[in-house]
Coordinates of C-alpha atoms in Angstrom, one line a residue:
X1 CA 72.9 132.3 90.9
X2 CA 71.8 135.7 88.6
X3 CA 72.5 135.6 85.3
X4 CA 73.2 139.8 85.0
X5 CA 76.6 140.7 86.3
X6 CA 79.2 138.4 87.5
X7 CA 80.4 138.2 91.2
X8 CA 84.4 138.0 91.5
X9 CA 86.2 137.2 94.3
X10 CA 88.5 139.4 95.0
X11 CA 91.3 137.6 97.2
X12 CA 93.6 139.8 99.5
X13 CA 96.7 138.6 98.7
X14 CA 99.7 139.7 100.7
X15 CA 98.7 142.0 103.7
X16 CA 101.9 143.7 103.9
X17 CA 101.8 144.9 100.9
X18 CA 99.8 146.9 98.7
X19 CA 96.9 145.0 97.4
X20 CA 94.4 146.1 100.6
X21 CA 95.2 149.4 99.4
X22 CA 94.7 148.6 95.1
X23 CA 91.6 146.7 96.4
X24 CA 90.3 149.8 98.6
X25 CA 91.0 152.2 96.4
X26 CA 89.4 149.8 92.9
X27 CA 86.3 149.6 94.8
X28 CA 85.7 153.3 95.4
X29 CA 84.7 153.9 91.7
X30 CA 81.7 153.4 90.4
X31 CA 82.6 151.7 87.4
X32 CA 83.4 148.7 89.1
X33 CA 80.1 148.5 90.3
X34 CA 78.6 148.9 86.9
X35 CA 80.0 146.0 85.3
X36 CA 80.3 143.0 87.9
X37 CA 79.3 141.9 91.7
X38 CA 83.0 141.9 93.7
X39 CA 83.3 140.6 96.9
X40 CA 86.5 141.1 98.9
X41 CA 88.2 137.6 100.9
X42 CA 90.4 138.4 103.1
X43 CA 91.0 140.4 106.5
X44 CA 88.3 142.4 107.5
X45 CA 90.3 144.3 110.0
X46 CA 93.2 145.0 106.9
X47 CA 90.7 146.3 105.0
X48 CA 89.7 148.4 107.3
X49 CA 93.0 149.9 108.2
X50 CA 93.4 150.3 104.3
X51 CA 90.6 151.9 104.1
X52 CA 91.8 154.9 107.0
X53 CA 95.0 154.8 105.4
X54 CA 93.6 155.4 101.8
X55 CA 90.7 158.0 102.9
X56 CA 88.2 156.2 101.0
X57 CA 84.4 157.1 101.0
X58 CA 83.5 153.4 101.8
X59 CA 81.7 151.0 104.5
X60 CA 83.3 148.0 105.1
X61 CA 80.0 145.0 105.2
X62 CA 81.6 141.7 106.5
X63 CA 79.7 138.9 105.4
X64 CA 79.7 135.1 105.6
X65 CA 78.4 133.9 102.0
X66 CA 78.2 135.8 98.9
X67 CA 74.5 135.5 98.8
X68 CA 74.1 138.6 101.6
X69 CA 76.3 140.7 100.0
X70 CA 75.4 144.2 99.4
X71 CA 77.0 144.6 95.9
X72 CA 76.8 148.5 96.1
X73 CA 79.1 151.3 95.6
X74 CA 80.3 152.6 99.0
X75 CA 80.4 149.5 100.2
X76 CA 83.3 146.7 100.5
X77 CA 81.1 143.0 100.9
X78 CA 84.2 141.0 102.4
X79 CA 84.5 137.3 103.6
X80 CA 86.2 138.1 106.3
X81 CA 88.8 134.8 107.6
X82 CA 90.0 136.4 110.4
X83 CA 93.4 135.0 110.1
X84 CA 96.0 138.1 110.7
X85 CA 95.8 141.2 113.4
X86 CA 95.4 144.6 112.9
X87 CA 98.7 145.6 113.4
X88 CA 100.3 143.6 110.3
X89 CA 103.6 145.2 109.4
X90 CA 104.0 146.5 106.0
X91 CA 107.1 145.6 104.0
X92 CA 108.1 142.7 106.5
X93 CA 107.5 139.2 105.5
X94 CA 106.1 136.9 107.3
X95 CA 105.2 133.3 107.2
X96 CA 101.5 134.2 108.8
X97 CA 100.9 136.6 106.5
X98 CA 102.4 134.4 103.6
X99 CA 100.2 131.7 104.9
X100 CA 96.4 133.9 104.9
X101 CA 97.2 134.9 101.2
X102 CA 96.9 131.2 100.6
X103 CA 94.1 130.2 102.6
X104 CA 92.4 132.9 100.3
X105 CA 93.2 131.7 97.7
X106 CA 92.0 128.6 98.6
X107 CA 88.7 130.0 99.1
X108 CA 87.9 131.6 96.3
X109 CA 88.2 128.7 94.5
X110 CA 86.2 126.7 97.0
X111 CA 84.1 129.5 96.4
X112 CA 84.1 129.4 92.3
X113 CA 83.5 126.0 92.6
X114 CA 80.5 125.4 94.1
X115 CA 79.5 128.1 91.9
X116 CA 79.2 130.7 94.5
X117 CA 81.4 133.1 92.5
X118 CA 81.6 133.5 88.7
X119 CA 85.4 134.3 88.3
X120 CA 88.7 135.1 91.2
X121 CA 90.9 138.3 90.8
X122 CA 94.1 138.1 92.4
X123 CA 95.7 140.9 94.5
X124 CA 100.0 139.8 94.6
X125 CA 101.4 137.7 96.6
X126 CA 105.2 137.6 98.3
X127 CA 106.9 134.3 97.3
X128 CA 109.4 134.5 100.3
X129 CA 106.1 134.9 102.1
X130 CA 104.4 132.3 100.9
X131 CA 106.8 129.7 101.7
X132 CA 107.4 130.8 104.9
X133 CA 104.1 130.1 105.3
X134 CA 104.4 126.6 103.9
X135 CA 103.6 126.5 100.6
X136 CA 106.1 126.1 98.0
X137 CA 104.9 127.1 94.8
X138 CA 105.7 129.8 92.6
X139 CA 102.8 131.5 92.6
X140 CA 99.1 132.1 91.6
X141 CA 99.3 129.7 89.2
X142 CA 100.8 126.7 90.5
X143 CA 98.1 127.8 93.3
X144 CA 95.6 127.6 91.5
X145 CA 96.2 124.2 89.1
X146 CA 96.4 122.4 92.6
X147 CA 93.5 123.7 94.0
X148 CA 91.7 122.8 90.8
X149 CA 93.8 119.6 89.9
X150 CA 94.3 121.1 86.7
X151 CA 97.9 119.7 84.2
X152 CA 97.2 121.4 80.9
X153 CA 96.8 125.3 81.8
X154 CA 98.0 128.6 80.6
X155 CA 99.0 132.7 82.0
X156 CA 97.7 135.1 79.8
X157 CA 99.0 138.8 79.6
X158 CA 96.8 141.3 78.1
X159 CA 96.7 144.8 77.7
X160 CA 94.6 147.5 76.4
X161 CA 95.9 146.2 73.0
X162 CA 97.6 143.1 72.8
X163 CA 97.0 139.8 74.2
X164 CA 99.9 137.1 74.9
X165 CA 99.3 133.5 75.8
X166 CA 102.5 131.5 77.2
X167 CA 103.4 128.0 75.5
X168 CA 105.7 128.3 79.4
X169 CA 106.5 130.5 81.9
X170 CA 108.9 130.1 85.0
X171 CA 111.8 127.7 83.7
X172 CA 115.1 129.4 82.5
X173 CA 115.3 129.2 78.7
X174 CA 117.0 125.9 77.7
X175 CA 114.3 124.1 79.8
X176 CA 111.4 126.3 78.6
X177 CA 112.5 125.3 74.7
X178 CA 113.0 121.4 75.6
X179 CA 110.3 121.6 77.3
X180 CA 107.9 122.8 73.8
X181 CA 106.1 119.7 72.2
X182 CA 103.6 119.9 69.2
X183 CA 101.2 118.7 72.1
X184 CA 101.6 122.0 74.6
X185 CA 101.5 124.7 71.0
X186 CA 97.7 122.6 70.1
X187 CA 96.9 122.6 73.4
X188 CA 98.0 126.2 74.4
X189 CA 96.6 127.5 70.8
X190 CA 93.1 125.7 71.4
X191 CA 92.9 127.6 75.0
X192 CA 93.7 130.9 73.7
X193 CA 90.3 130.3 70.8
X194 CA 88.6 129.1 73.8
X195 CA 89.3 132.1 76.1
X196 CA 88.4 134.1 73.5
X197 CA 85.4 133.1 72.5
X198 CA 83.9 132.6 75.5
X199 CA 84.3 136.2 75.9
X200 CA 82.2 136.9 73.1
X201 CA 84.8 136.5 69.7
X202 CA 83.4 135.1 67.8
X203 CA 86.4 133.6 65.4
X204 CA 89.4 134.8 67.7
X205 CA 92.8 135.2 65.3
X206 CA 95.5 133.5 66.4
X207 CA 99.4 134.0 66.0
X208 CA 102.7 131.7 67.1
X209 CA 106.1 133.2 67.6
X210 CA 108.8 131.4 66.5
X211 CA 111.2 130.0 68.3
X212 CA 114.6 131.1 67.0
X213 CA 115.6 134.1 65.0
X214 CA 112.9 135.0 62.1
X215 CA 111.7 131.9 63.1
X216 CA 114.2 129.9 62.1
X217 CA 114.4 130.9 58.9
X218 CA 114.3 127.8 57.0
X219 CA 116.6 126.3 59.0
X220 CA 119.1 129.1 58.8
X221 CA 118.9 129.3 62.6
X222 CA 118.7 126.7 65.3
X223 CA 118.0 123.0 65.0
X224 CA 114.4 123.1 63.3
X225 CA 112.6 123.3 66.4
X226 CA 109.8 125.5 64.6
X227 CA 109.1 122.5 62.1
X228 CA 109.2 119.9 64.7
X229 CA 107.4 121.7 67.7
X230 CA 105.2 124.5 66.3
X231 CA 104.1 123.6 63.1
X232 CA 102.6 120.2 63.7
X233 CA 100.4 121.9 67.2
X234 CA 99.1 124.5 64.6
X235 CA 98.5 122.2 61.6
X236 CA 96.1 120.3 64.3
X237 CA 94.4 123.4 65.6
X238 CA 93.6 124.7 61.9
X239 CA 92.3 121.4 60.7
X240 CA 89.8 121.3 63.6
X241 CA 88.9 124.8 62.5
X242 CA 90.8 127.3 64.5
X243 CA 92.1 130.4 63.0
X244 CA 95.4 130.0 63.8
X245 CA 99.1 132.0 62.0
X246 CA 102.2 130.9 62.0
X247 CA 105.4 130.2 63.2
X248 CA 105.9 134.4 62.8
X249 CA 109.0 136.0 63.7
X250 CA 108.2 137.7 67.0
X251 CA 109.8 140.8 66.4
X252 CA 107.5 141.4 63.7
X253 CA 104.4 139.8 65.1
X254 CA 104.4 141.8 68.6
X255 CA 103.7 144.9 66.3
X256 CA 101.0 143.7 63.7
X257 CA 99.0 142.3 67.0
X258 CA 99.1 145.8 68.1
X259 CA 97.9 146.9 65.0
X260 CA 95.0 144.8 65.4
X261 CA 96.0 142.0 62.6
X262 CA 95.6 139.3 65.6
X263 CA 93.4 139.1 69.3
X264 CA 96.4 137.4 70.7
X265 CA 99.8 136.0 70.3
X266 CA 101.7 132.6 71.9
X267 CA 104.9 133.6 73.2
X268 CA 107.1 130.5 73.8
X269 CA 109.1 131.3 76.7
X270 CA 108.6 134.7 79.8
X271 CA 110.3 137.4 78.5
X272 CA 109.6 136.6 74.7
X273 CA 106.0 137.8 76.0
X274 CA 106.4 139.4 78.9
X275 CA 109.0 142.0 77.2
X276 CA 106.5 143.5 75.0
X277 CA 103.3 143.7 77.2
X278 CA 104.6 146.2 80.0
X279 CA 106.4 148.0 77.2
X280 CA 103.2 148.5 75.7
X281 CA 101.1 149.0 79.1
X282 CA 102.6 147.8 81.9
X283 CA 100.5 150.3 84.6
X284 CA 97.0 148.3 82.6
X285 CA 98.4 144.7 82.3
X286 CA 96.7 142.2 84.1
X287 CA 98.0 138.4 84.4
X288 CA 94.9 135.8 83.8
X289 CA 95.0 132.0 84.4
X290 CA 92.9 130.0 82.0
X291 CA 92.2 126.3 81.2
X292 CA 91.6 125.6 85.0
X293 CA 89.0 122.9 85.3
X294 CA 85.8 123.8 86.0
X295 CA 86.5 126.7 83.8
X296 CA 87.2 129.0 86.5
X297 CA 88.8 131.9 85.2
X298 CA 91.4 133.9 87.3
X299 CA 93.1 137.3 86.4
X300 CA 95.5 139.8 88.3
X301 CA 97.4 142.9 88.1
X302 CA 100.2 142.6 87.2
X303 CA 102.9 143.8 89.5
X304 CA 103.9 143.0 93.1
X305 CA 103.7 143.4 96.1
X306 CA 105.7 146.3 96.6
X307 CA 106.8 146.4 99.9
X308 CA 108.4 149.9 99.1
X309 CA 105.4 151.2 99.3
X310 CA 102.8 149.5 101.2
X311 CA 100.6 151.5 103.4
X312 CA 102.0 154.3 102.2
X313 CA 98.3 156.0 100.5
X314 CA 100.4 156.1 97.0
X315 CA 100.2 152.5 95.3
X316 CA 98.5 153.3 91.5
X317 CA 95.1 150.8 91.9
X318 CA 94.9 151.6 88.2
X319 CA 95.5 147.5 87.4
X320 CA 93.8 146.1 89.6
X321 CA 90.6 148.0 88.4
X322 CA 91.8 146.4 84.6
X323 CA 91.4 143.2 86.4
X324 CA 88.4 143.1 88.2
X325 CA 87.2 144.2 84.7
X326 CA 88.9 141.3 83.0
X327 CA 87.5 138.7 86.0
X328 CA 84.2 140.5 84.8
X329 CA 84.5 140.2 81.1
X330 CA 86.0 136.7 81.4
X331 CA 83.7 135.3 83.9
X332 CA 81.2 132.0 83.1
X333 CA 77.9 132.8 83.8
X334 CA 77.1 129.8 86.2
X335 CA 73.8 128.4 85.4
X336 CA 70.6 129.3 88.5
X337 CA 70.9 127.0 91.0
X338 CA 67.6 125.6 93.4

């Protein structure tokens, strides 16, 4: 495989949503092809319908493997799994569509594991459709963890001015705090460090949020969670030469990171990390799964399927473009295989 531009496998997501449209719109921009070699994994009939809806000046090129792709602006290369009919309805939850979204992702993982693509970028899926299709996962991240047999992984969110990685995500607040351990803190700090180092930041600056207001303020708030759950993990990472600080009060830490004091913030729970990201740039937000076995990087738009506007040619492709760019920037480059 070439060591120049990485091949980014773009999964179509839920075909009843805006995924096909934003993929076609994103691949209409020549700048995408300047940074990577995009390859769609989905249903060609649906992508062709999206081309008609958007009026994009592109042609669809069906291939059976990445080596057959043209990777040239004006052509949308796609591995066609041929799972859905052309008249698949927009804006409707359907089991067959949910299953198809899962199959696109599974195909992308197998290609990444075989080193035929360098990274994965996912269009949004619909959790209800996914479940109706027989795949009982909260979302992409958990599917990826299962398909790659990964236990220690994390969600990273990025905007142009802020990066956040999470200790916990889709669990209630009480359970989230209970599940934070020094080992989890250490592992996520290390994941943040390694991911940014692989992306070209020689000495990433990592900062960890406190759990309680004012990071506990020396026991004034909470029950010593910072000292019990966070500090030992931070200190372990520091002993290994990782540049990590904290725990710091979250109400000021995100401001400091946004102005450039740190390269990434470790958030303790879902809303602590998601809210600042969405305030600072929801249209350019990217969701990244890090820590997957085999070094696989997956990025995604930081929005949903938007069933209410699907098929109307009004969905904005900006987040998809940024997600593809992030998948390119963070992609491992596999060695040439004979």
